[in-house]
Coordinates of C-alpha atoms in Angstrom, one line a residue:
M581 CA 0.1 0.0 0.0
T582 CA 1.1 3.7 -0.7
E583 CA -0.1 6.4 1.3
F584 CA -0.7 10.0 -0.5
T585 CA -1.1 13.1 1.7
V586 CA -1.8 16.6 0.9
W587 CA -2.5 19.7 3.0
A588 CA -5.7 21.5 1.8
P589 CA -7.2 23.0 5.0
E590 CA -10.1 24.8 3.2
A591 CA -11.1 22.0 0.7
S592 CA -14.5 20.3 1.1
R593 CA -13.2 17.4 -1.1
V594 CA -9.9 16.1 -2.3
R595 CA -9.3 13.2 -4.7
L596 CA -6.2 11.3 -6.0
R597 CA -6.0 10.6 -9.7
L598 CA -3.7 7.9 -10.8
P599 CA -3.1 7.1 -14.5
G600 CA -5.6 4.6 -16.0
A601 CA -7.7 4.2 -12.6
A602 CA -10.8 5.8 -11.2
D603 CA -10.2 8.7 -8.8
H604 CA -9.7 7.9 -5.1
E605 CA -11.5 9.9 -2.6
M606 CA -9.3 11.2 0.1
R607 CA -10.3 11.4 3.8
A608 CA -9.8 14.6 5.9
S609 CA -7.5 14.3 9.0
R610 CA -6.3 16.8 11.7
G611 CA -4.6 19.8 10.7
G612 CA -6.1 20.1 7.4
W613 CA -4.3 17.1 5.9
W614 CA -6.1 14.6 3.4
R615 CA -4.9 11.0 3.2
V616 CA -5.6 7.9 1.2
E617 CA -3.8 4.4 0.9
V618 CA -4.0 2.7 -2.5
P619 CA -2.3 -0.5 -3.8
D620 CA -0.1 -0.5 -6.9
A621 CA -0.1 3.0 -7.1
G622 CA 2.5 3.5 -9.9
D623 CA 4.5 6.5 -10.3
D624 CA 2.6 9.5 -11.5
Y625 CA -0.2 11.2 -9.7
A626 CA -2.1 14.5 -9.2
F627 CA -4.9 15.8 -6.9
L628 CA -8.4 17.2 -7.6
L629 CA -9.7 19.9 -5.3
D630 CA -13.5 20.2 -4.4
D631 CA -15.6 19.3 -7.4
D632 CA -13.1 20.9 -9.9
D633 CA -11.8 18.4 -12.5
R634 CA -8.5 19.9 -13.0
A635 CA -5.6 17.7 -12.2
L636 CA -3.2 19.4 -10.1
P637 CA 0.5 18.6 -9.1
D638 CA 1.5 18.1 -5.5
P639 CA 2.6 21.3 -3.7
R640 CA 5.3 19.0 -2.3
S641 CA 6.1 17.2 -5.3
R642 CA 9.7 15.9 -5.2
W643 CA 9.7 15.4 -9.2
Q644 CA 8.1 17.1 -12.1
P645 CA 9.4 15.3 -15.2
A646 CA 6.7 16.6 -17.5
G647 CA 7.1 20.2 -16.2
V648 CA 5.4 22.4 -13.7
H649 CA 1.9 22.0 -15.2
G650 CA 2.2 18.1 -15.4
P651 CA 1.6 15.2 -12.9
S652 CA 3.9 14.6 -10.0
R653 CA 6.0 11.7 -9.9
R654 CA 7.0 9.7 -6.9
Y655 CA 10.5 9.9 -6.0
D656 CA 12.6 7.8 -3.1
H657 CA 15.5 9.6 -1.8
A658 CA 16.7 6.4 -0.4
T659 CA 17.4 4.9 -4.1
F660 CA 20.4 7.3 -4.8
D661 CA 23.9 5.7 -4.2
W662 CA 25.9 8.5 -2.5
T663 CA 29.5 8.2 -2.2
D664 CA 30.1 11.2 0.1
N665 CA 29.8 9.2 3.5
A666 CA 33.1 10.6 4.5
W667 CA 32.2 14.2 3.7
T668 CA 32.5 16.3 6.9
G669 CA 31.2 19.6 5.3
R670 CA 32.7 23.0 4.7
Q671 CA 32.3 25.7 7.1
L672 CA 31.5 29.3 5.7
P673 CA 34.2 31.2 7.7
G674 CA 37.3 31.3 5.8
S675 CA 35.6 30.1 2.5
V676 CA 35.8 31.7 -0.9
L677 CA 32.4 31.2 -2.6
Y678 CA 31.6 31.0 -6.3
E679 CA 28.2 31.8 -7.7
L680 CA 27.1 30.0 -10.8
H681 CA 23.9 29.5 -12.8
V682 CA 23.6 25.9 -14.1
G683 CA 21.8 26.9 -17.3
T684 CA 24.6 29.2 -18.6
F685 CA 27.7 27.8 -16.8
T686 CA 28.2 25.3 -19.5
P687 CA 27.0 25.0 -23.1
E688 CA 24.8 22.1 -22.1
G689 CA 23.3 23.8 -19.0
T690 CA 22.9 20.7 -17.0
F691 CA 23.9 19.5 -13.6
D692 CA 26.0 16.7 -15.3
A693 CA 27.7 19.2 -17.5
A694 CA 28.7 21.4 -14.4
I695 CA 30.5 18.4 -12.9
G696 CA 32.9 18.7 -15.9
K697 CA 34.1 22.0 -14.7
L698 CA 34.6 21.4 -11.0
D699 CA 38.3 20.6 -11.5
H700 CA 38.5 24.2 -12.8
L701 CA 37.2 25.7 -9.5
V702 CA 39.4 23.3 -7.5
D703 CA 42.3 24.6 -9.4
L704 CA 41.0 28.2 -8.8
G705 CA 40.9 27.7 -5.0
V706 CA 37.4 28.4 -4.1
D707 CA 35.7 26.4 -1.3
M708 CA 32.1 26.4 -2.1
I709 CA 29.9 26.8 -5.2
E710 CA 26.6 28.6 -4.9
L711 CA 24.0 27.5 -7.3
L712 CA 21.2 30.0 -8.5
P713 CA 17.8 28.5 -7.7
V714 CA 17.4 25.1 -9.5
N715 CA 13.8 24.2 -8.2
A716 CA 11.2 23.6 -11.0
F717 CA 9.9 26.6 -12.8
N718 CA 7.9 27.0 -16.0
G719 CA 9.7 26.9 -19.4
E720 CA 13.2 25.8 -20.3
H721 CA 15.3 28.5 -18.9
N722 CA 15.4 31.5 -16.7
W723 CA 17.3 32.8 -13.7
G724 CA 15.3 30.4 -11.5
Y725 CA 13.8 33.0 -9.1
D726 CA 10.3 32.2 -10.5
G727 CA 10.2 28.7 -9.1
V728 CA 6.8 27.2 -8.2
C729 CA 7.7 23.7 -6.9
W730 CA 9.7 24.1 -3.9
F731 CA 10.6 20.5 -3.3
A732 CA 11.5 19.5 -7.0
P733 CA 14.7 20.2 -8.9
H734 CA 14.3 21.5 -12.5
E735 CA 13.9 18.7 -14.9
P736 CA 15.8 20.1 -17.8
Y737 CA 18.8 20.7 -15.6
G738 CA 18.7 17.0 -14.7
G739 CA 16.1 16.5 -12.1
P740 CA 16.7 15.1 -8.6
D741 CA 19.2 12.5 -9.5
G742 CA 21.2 15.1 -11.6
L743 CA 21.4 17.5 -8.7
K744 CA 22.5 14.8 -6.3
R745 CA 25.2 13.7 -8.9
L746 CA 26.6 17.2 -8.9
V747 CA 26.5 17.6 -5.0
D748 CA 28.2 14.0 -4.7
A749 CA 30.8 15.0 -7.3
A750 CA 31.5 18.3 -5.6
H751 CA 32.1 16.9 -2.4
A752 CA 34.5 14.2 -3.9
K753 CA 36.6 17.1 -5.0
G754 CA 36.4 18.9 -1.5
L755 CA 33.9 21.7 -2.7
G756 CA 30.9 22.5 -0.6
V757 CA 27.5 23.3 -2.4
I758 CA 25.2 26.2 -1.4
L759 CA 21.8 26.3 -3.0
D760 CA 20.0 29.6 -3.6
V761 CA 16.3 29.2 -2.6
V762 CA 13.2 31.6 -3.0
Y763 CA 10.6 31.5 -0.3
N764 CA 9.3 35.1 -0.7
H765 CA 6.9 34.4 -3.7
F766 CA 5.8 31.9 -6.2
G767 CA 6.4 32.5 -9.9
P768 CA 3.8 33.7 -12.3
S769 CA 3.0 30.4 -14.0
G770 CA 2.5 26.9 -12.6
A771 CA 2.0 28.0 -9.1
Y772 CA -0.7 25.5 -8.0
A773 CA 0.3 25.5 -4.3
P774 CA -2.0 28.5 -3.6
M775 CA -5.1 26.8 -4.9
F776 CA -4.5 24.2 -2.1
A777 CA -4.2 26.4 0.9
P778 CA -3.7 30.2 1.8
Y779 CA 0.0 30.1 1.0
L780 CA -0.2 33.8 0.0
S781 CA -1.0 36.9 1.9
D782 CA -2.5 40.2 0.8
R783 CA 0.7 41.8 0.8
D784 CA 2.7 42.3 -2.3
T785 CA 6.6 41.9 -3.1
P786 CA 8.0 43.3 -6.4
W787 CA 7.6 39.8 -8.0
G788 CA 4.2 39.0 -6.8
Q789 CA 2.0 38.3 -3.7
A790 CA 3.9 37.6 -0.5
V791 CA 3.7 34.5 1.3
N792 CA 1.4 34.1 4.2
L793 CA 3.7 34.0 7.3
D794 CA 1.4 35.3 9.9
G795 CA -2.1 35.0 8.8
P796 CA -4.7 32.2 9.2
H797 CA -3.3 28.9 8.5
S798 CA 0.3 30.3 8.5
D799 CA 1.4 27.3 10.7
G800 CA 1.1 25.1 7.8
V801 CA 2.8 27.5 5.4
R802 CA 5.8 28.0 7.8
R803 CA 6.1 24.1 7.9
F804 CA 6.0 23.9 4.3
I805 CA 8.9 26.2 4.0
T806 CA 10.8 24.8 6.9
D807 CA 10.3 21.1 5.4
S808 CA 11.7 22.4 2.1
V809 CA 14.7 23.9 3.8
L810 CA 15.4 20.6 5.7
M811 CA 15.0 18.6 2.6
W812 CA 17.7 20.4 0.5
L813 CA 20.1 20.1 3.3
R814 CA 19.4 16.5 4.5
D815 CA 18.3 14.7 1.2
Y816 CA 20.3 16.6 -1.2
H817 CA 23.4 16.8 1.1
V818 CA 23.9 20.5 0.2
D819 CA 25.9 22.4 2.7
G820 CA 24.1 25.5 3.0
L821 CA 21.1 27.8 1.6
R822 CA 21.1 31.4 0.4
L823 CA 17.6 32.8 1.3
D824 CA 16.5 35.1 -1.4
A825 CA 15.2 38.6 -0.5
V826 CA 14.3 37.9 3.1
H827 CA 13.2 41.4 3.4
A828 CA 10.2 40.5 1.3
M829 CA 9.0 38.0 3.9
P830 CA 6.8 40.1 6.3
D831 CA 6.3 38.2 9.6
S832 CA 4.9 39.8 12.5
R833 CA 4.8 36.8 14.9
A834 CA 6.9 36.9 18.1
V835 CA 9.4 34.3 16.6
H836 CA 10.3 35.2 12.9
L837 CA 10.3 32.4 10.5
L838 CA 14.0 32.9 9.9
E839 CA 14.7 32.2 13.5
E840 CA 12.5 29.0 13.5
I841 CA 14.5 27.9 10.4
A842 CA 18.0 28.6 12.1
V843 CA 16.8 26.6 15.1
E844 CA 15.8 23.5 13.0
V845 CA 18.8 23.7 10.8
E846 CA 21.1 23.8 13.9
S847 CA 19.4 20.7 15.2
L848 CA 19.9 19.0 11.7
S849 CA 23.7 20.1 11.5
V850 CA 24.1 18.4 15.1
H851 CA 22.6 15.3 13.9
L852 CA 24.4 15.1 10.6
G853 CA 27.9 16.1 12.1
R854 CA 28.6 18.5 9.5
P855 CA 28.3 22.6 9.4
L856 CA 25.1 23.8 7.6
S857 CA 25.1 27.5 6.6
L858 CA 22.2 29.8 6.2
I859 CA 22.8 33.1 4.1
A860 CA 20.3 35.7 4.0
E861 CA 19.8 38.2 1.2
S862 CA 18.5 41.3 2.6
D863 CA 18.5 45.1 1.8
L864 CA 17.5 46.1 5.4
N865 CA 21.1 46.6 6.8
D866 CA 19.9 44.8 10.0
P867 CA 22.6 43.0 12.0
R868 CA 20.0 41.1 13.9
L869 CA 19.9 38.6 11.0
V870 CA 23.3 37.4 11.8
S871 CA 23.3 38.1 15.5
P872 CA 23.2 35.0 17.6
R873 CA 19.7 34.0 19.0
E874 CA 21.1 34.4 22.6
A875 CA 21.9 37.9 21.8
G876 CA 18.4 38.7 20.3
G877 CA 19.2 37.9 16.6
Y878 CA 17.8 35.5 14.2
G879 CA 21.0 33.3 14.2
L880 CA 21.6 33.2 10.6
H881 CA 25.2 32.6 9.5
A882 CA 25.9 35.3 7.1
Q883 CA 24.0 37.9 4.9
W884 CA 25.0 39.4 1.4
N885 CA 26.5 42.8 1.9
D886 CA 25.4 45.0 -1.0
D887 CA 27.2 48.2 0.8
A888 CA 30.4 46.4 0.3
H889 CA 29.6 46.0 -3.4
H890 CA 28.6 49.5 -3.8
A891 CA 31.4 51.0 -2.1
L892 CA 33.8 49.2 -4.3
H893 CA 31.8 49.4 -7.5
T894 CA 31.4 53.2 -7.3
L895 CA 35.1 53.8 -6.7
L896 CA 36.2 51.5 -9.6
T897 CA 33.4 52.6 -12.2
G898 CA 32.8 56.2 -11.2
E899 CA 28.9 55.4 -11.5
R900 CA 26.8 57.2 -9.1
Q901 CA 23.2 56.7 -10.4
G902 CA 20.3 55.4 -8.4
Y903 CA 21.3 53.5 -5.2
Y904 CA 25.0 54.4 -6.0
G905 CA 24.5 58.0 -5.1
D906 CA 25.6 58.0 -1.4
F907 CA 28.7 55.8 -2.3
G908 CA 31.9 56.5 -4.2
T909 CA 34.3 58.0 -1.7
M910 CA 37.4 56.5 0.1
E911 CA 35.8 57.5 3.3
C912 CA 32.9 55.2 2.3
L913 CA 35.1 52.2 1.5
A914 CA 36.9 52.8 4.8
E915 CA 33.7 52.7 6.7
V916 CA 32.5 49.6 5.2
L917 CA 36.0 47.6 5.7
T918 CA 35.9 48.5 9.4
G919 CA 32.1 48.5 10.0
A920 CA 30.5 46.1 7.4
F921 CA 27.7 48.6 6.5
F922 CA 27.8 52.1 5.2
H923 CA 24.3 53.0 6.1
T924 CA 24.0 52.3 9.7
G925 CA 21.0 54.5 10.8
T926 CA 22.3 57.2 8.3
W927 CA 20.6 59.1 5.6
S928 CA 19.9 57.1 2.3
S929 CA 19.3 59.6 -0.5
F930 CA 17.9 56.7 -2.8
R931 CA 15.3 55.7 -0.2
H932 CA 14.7 59.3 1.1
R933 CA 14.9 58.1 4.7
Q934 CA 17.3 56.9 7.4
H935 CA 18.4 53.4 6.8
G936 CA 20.2 50.7 8.3
R937 CA 21.8 49.9 11.9
P938 CA 25.3 49.8 13.2
V939 CA 27.0 46.3 13.4
D940 CA 28.7 45.5 16.7
P941 CA 32.4 45.6 16.0
R942 CA 32.8 42.3 17.9
T943 CA 30.7 40.6 15.0
P944 CA 33.0 38.7 12.8
G945 CA 33.4 39.8 9.3
H946 CA 32.6 36.5 7.7
R947 CA 29.0 36.9 8.6
F948 CA 29.0 39.3 5.5
V949 CA 29.3 38.1 2.0
A950 CA 31.0 40.5 -0.2
Y951 CA 31.3 40.7 -4.1
L952 CA 32.6 42.8 -7.0
Q953 CA 29.8 41.2 -9.1
N954 CA 26.8 38.8 -8.7
H955 CA 23.9 37.8 -10.7
D956 CA 21.7 40.8 -9.7
Q957 CA 24.6 43.3 -10.0
I958 CA 25.2 42.3 -13.7
G959 CA 21.8 40.8 -14.9
N960 CA 19.8 43.8 -13.7
R961 CA 22.0 46.2 -15.7
A962 CA 20.2 47.1 -18.8
V963 CA 22.5 45.1 -21.1
G964 CA 23.8 42.6 -18.5
D965 CA 27.3 44.0 -19.0
R966 CA 30.1 42.8 -16.4
L967 CA 32.8 45.0 -15.0
S968 CA 35.2 43.6 -17.7
A969 CA 33.1 45.4 -20.4
T970 CA 34.1 48.8 -18.9
L971 CA 37.0 48.5 -16.7
S972 CA 40.8 48.2 -17.5
P973 CA 42.4 44.7 -16.6
A974 CA 44.6 46.7 -14.1
L975 CA 41.6 48.0 -12.3
L976 CA 39.8 44.5 -12.2
R977 CA 42.9 43.2 -10.5
V978 CA 42.9 46.1 -7.9
G979 CA 39.2 45.4 -7.2
A980 CA 39.9 41.8 -6.9
T981 CA 42.8 42.4 -4.4
L982 CA 40.6 44.6 -2.2
L983 CA 37.7 41.9 -2.1
M984 CA 39.9 39.0 -1.4
T985 CA 41.9 40.8 1.5
A986 CA 38.7 42.4 3.3
P987 CA 37.3 40.8 6.4
F988 CA 34.3 39.4 4.6
T989 CA 33.4 36.0 2.9
P990 CA 34.5 36.8 -0.7
M991 CA 32.3 35.5 -3.7
L992 CA 32.9 35.5 -7.3
F993 CA 30.5 35.4 -10.1
M994 CA 31.1 32.7 -12.7
G995 CA 33.7 33.8 -15.3
E996 CA 34.8 36.7 -13.4
E997 CA 38.0 35.0 -12.5
W998 CA 39.2 35.2 -16.3
A999 CA 37.3 38.5 -16.8
A1000 CA 34.8 36.8 -19.2
S1001 CA 33.5 38.9 -22.0
T1002 CA 30.1 37.3 -22.2
P1003 CA 27.3 39.4 -20.7
W1004 CA 24.8 37.9 -18.1
Q1005 CA 21.6 39.2 -19.2
F1006 CA 17.9 39.0 -18.0
F1007 CA 16.3 35.9 -19.9
T1008 CA 13.1 34.2 -19.6
S1009 CA 11.1 31.3 -21.5
H1010 CA 7.6 31.7 -20.5
P1011 CA 5.5 29.7 -23.0
E1012 CA 2.3 31.8 -22.4
P1013 CA 2.0 34.7 -25.0
E1014 CA 0.5 37.1 -22.6
L1015 CA 3.0 36.6 -19.9
A1016 CA 5.8 36.7 -22.3
A1017 CA 4.6 40.0 -23.7
A1018 CA 4.2 41.3 -20.2
V1019 CA 7.8 40.4 -19.2
V1020 CA 9.2 42.2 -22.3
T1021 CA 7.1 45.2 -22.0
G1022 CA 7.9 45.6 -18.3
R1023 CA 11.7 45.1 -18.6
R1024 CA 11.9 47.8 -21.4
S1025 CA 9.7 50.2 -19.6
E1026 CA 11.8 49.9 -16.5
F1027 CA 14.9 50.9 -18.5
A1028 CA 13.2 53.5 -20.5
A1029 CA 12.7 55.5 -17.2
H1030 CA 16.5 55.7 -17.1
G1031 CA 16.9 56.8 -20.6
W1032 CA 17.5 53.5 -22.4
P1033 CA 16.0 53.4 -25.8
P1034 CA 13.8 50.2 -25.9
G1035 CA 15.6 48.7 -28.8
D1036 CA 18.7 48.7 -26.7
V1037 CA 17.2 46.5 -24.0
P1038 CA 17.6 42.8 -24.8
D1039 CA 14.2 41.0 -25.3
P1040 CA 14.1 38.4 -22.2
Q1041 CA 12.1 36.1 -24.4
D1042 CA 14.3 35.9 -27.2
R1043 CA 16.4 32.8 -27.1
Q1044 CA 19.6 34.6 -28.2
T1045 CA 19.5 36.8 -24.9
F1046 CA 19.9 33.4 -23.1
V1047 CA 22.5 32.0 -25.6
R1048 CA 24.6 35.2 -25.2
S1049 CA 24.7 34.7 -21.5
R1050 CA 26.5 31.4 -21.7
L1051 CA 30.1 31.4 -20.5
D1052 CA 32.6 30.9 -23.4
W1053 CA 35.2 28.5 -21.8
A1054 CA 37.3 29.0 -24.9
E1055 CA 38.3 32.5 -23.4
L1056 CA 40.6 30.7 -21.1
D1057 CA 43.0 29.8 -24.0
K1058 CA 43.4 33.6 -24.7
P1059 CA 46.5 35.2 -23.0
E1060 CA 44.7 38.1 -21.5
H1061 CA 41.8 35.9 -20.0
R1062 CA 44.5 33.3 -18.9
Q1063 CA 46.6 36.0 -17.0
M1064 CA 43.5 37.2 -15.3
Y1065 CA 42.7 33.7 -14.1
E1066 CA 46.2 33.1 -13.0
F1067 CA 46.2 36.2 -10.9
H1068 CA 43.0 35.0 -9.1
R1069 CA 44.6 31.9 -8.3
R1070 CA 47.6 33.5 -6.9
L1071 CA 45.5 36.0 -5.0
I1072 CA 43.1 33.2 -3.5
A1073 CA 46.2 31.0 -2.6
L1074 CA 47.9 34.0 -0.9
R1075 CA 44.7 34.7 1.0
K1076 CA 44.8 31.2 2.4
S1077 CA 48.5 31.2 3.0
R1078 CA 48.3 34.2 5.4
P1079 CA 45.9 33.9 8.2
E1080 CA 45.8 37.7 8.7
L1081 CA 44.4 38.1 5.2
S1082 CA 41.2 36.2 6.3
D1083 CA 40.9 37.4 9.9
P1084 CA 37.5 38.5 10.3
H1085 CA 37.7 40.7 13.2
L1086 CA 36.5 44.2 12.1
F1087 CA 38.0 45.8 15.1
A1088 CA 41.4 44.8 14.2
I1089 CA 41.5 46.6 10.9
D1090 CA 43.1 49.9 10.3
V1091 CA 42.4 51.8 7.2
R1092 CA 44.2 54.9 6.0
H1093 CA 43.3 56.6 2.8
G1094 CA 43.9 59.7 0.5
D1095 CA 43.3 61.0 -2.9
R1096 CA 42.2 57.6 -4.7
F1097 CA 44.5 55.6 -2.7
L1098 CA 44.0 53.3 0.5
V1099 CA 46.2 51.4 2.8
M1100 CA 44.6 48.6 4.9
R1101 CA 46.4 47.0 7.7
R1102 CA 45.7 43.3 8.1
G1103 CA 47.8 42.0 11.0
G1104 CA 51.4 41.5 9.5
C1105 CA 50.3 42.5 6.1
L1106 CA 49.4 45.8 4.5
V1107 CA 47.1 46.1 1.4
A1108 CA 48.0 49.3 -0.7
A1109 CA 45.8 50.2 -3.5
N1110 CA 46.1 53.1 -5.9
L1111 CA 42.8 53.6 -8.0
A1112 CA 44.2 56.7 -9.6
D1113 CA 45.2 57.1 -13.2
K1114 CA 48.6 58.3 -12.2
P1115 CA 51.5 56.9 -10.0
Q1116 CA 51.3 57.7 -6.2
R1117 CA 53.9 57.5 -3.5
V1118 CA 52.1 56.3 -0.2
T1119 CA 53.6 56.4 3.3
L1120 CA 53.0 52.9 5.0
P1121 CA 52.1 52.5 8.9
G1122 CA 55.0 50.3 9.3
V1123 CA 58.2 49.1 7.6
A1124 CA 57.7 46.9 4.6
R1125 CA 59.8 43.7 4.3
R1126 CA 58.7 42.3 1.0
V1127 CA 56.1 42.4 -1.6
L1128 CA 53.8 39.4 -1.4
L1129 CA 51.7 40.0 -4.4
A1130 CA 51.4 43.0 -6.8
T1131 CA 48.7 43.5 -9.5
G1132 CA 51.2 45.0 -12.0
E1133 CA 54.7 45.7 -12.6
G1134 CA 56.8 48.7 -11.2
V1135 CA 55.7 48.5 -7.4
T1136 CA 58.8 49.3 -5.1
V1137 CA 58.9 49.8 -1.4
Q1138 CA 61.4 51.6 0.5
R1139 CA 61.0 51.0 4.3
D1140 CA 57.8 52.8 5.1
R1141 CA 57.0 54.1 1.6
I1142 CA 55.5 52.3 -1.5
E1143 CA 55.5 53.5 -5.1
L1144 CA 52.4 52.4 -6.8
P1145 CA 51.9 52.9 -10.5
A1146 CA 48.6 53.7 -11.8
E1147 CA 45.7 51.5 -11.0
T1148 CA 47.7 48.9 -9.1
A1149 CA 47.6 47.4 -5.7
A1150 CA 50.1 45.4 -3.6
I1151 CA 50.1 43.2 -0.5
V1152 CA 53.2 43.6 1.5
A1153 CA 54.4 41.8 4.5
L1154 CA 55.7 43.8 7.4

């Protein structure tokens, strides 16, 4: 006998549909759950609600081989033959992250194809890969943030077994795996879960209705999310989750859902005997997210730090539009390097209000993930252009040096290590004509308000927009790209060989700066950076013994002085 269950607390009738058989009436049980046991169930199944004859996939479906509109298929996690029994995990502190999108990381765009590139990442020196969302969404390809099946990996990528093969192979090579997950909204097509129960609230996010975390029946919604979290960590052996846009998860209950998740993940980590990391994306600049629960925080392990990105991006590029308006000075970068956030209860001209809260200087910097580029900061530009499209190789190396020697957890975006020339654009593949047209119109209208002609903004529905966004691995054979890759290898290796370069203590950092130059003391090392287009002589707070790494030629040191050519940085030992 096989038991089927589904949560539908407001339904008056629920039926189970199996191929080639009469529908099975399900019985109501406690908590809004419906159950039925059937013999010889087969693999595919669907549910029918009330007297509606539409066959709907299971909200907790583990496998959607026919797509998000098709029937669900039973999947037994115990049947996969794992080989990572000796895997003890990867802790986030001290790690270098590498963000990648499965669909554009390789020409094939599958989990199995990504396995073939793991040796490249091992050689580069990163510790953990962070996959953009892989749960099932409608269509063949998009960024993944419009997922609708929160328990099922996307079939075109390789489905459940494909994801497990990738995680298993990564662990065999010493790489941890972080999975990006979206629990703040459902995608616009194929979201059948809200037909079963009040998964949605009457509040909105920029991407759709917010999830119901504090209204009637929200206990079941919260359980739905927490069970999804635990499934990825337990059944897919992933080492952490990046929780998308948690600021778009309004929750007025005394114990926030994020804290509930942190508690259950901590228990699972103890049981499994390996570290499990929870990383939030939030634009609130609220350190409570990463403060311990015993100190009144939520107990998450890290959060993305857009302030660090903005401080570096504006200095490197000179851009000041939009949310970059308050950034762009050496003073700003110094504040971020020593305090994590720039907006700490200060005025935000972009928001037209005060924003943020100070970080306790005892908070370790590894709780903040920093980056020069990521999927948002590239893909949400009008044409998806990377920094390599506008910055000189010299400035790219200066930026990488500051990123890798800051007290934060550094993250690279796929291809950044070789200054990939391919863009990473906003792409979708909605099969519904109305939805497709709305996405195209909305994207072009958004950038028209910033002065972009509609014809200059790539069509998200055009397959070539997706194809253009694929990495070109042949670039690694070109000298200029290989040189950038080798520089990143040396930089990461140096970071790992000198403990002071990954020291997370914010209070231990001393930053001095002047006209387009900065000197950051990291224990027995100094990081000196000249962002100007002219050479500069900089006085050091100590006597330099030798140059450990320079981003270009011509760097010289004389006791407490360093000569830095234009757009050059150096790491020196004291």
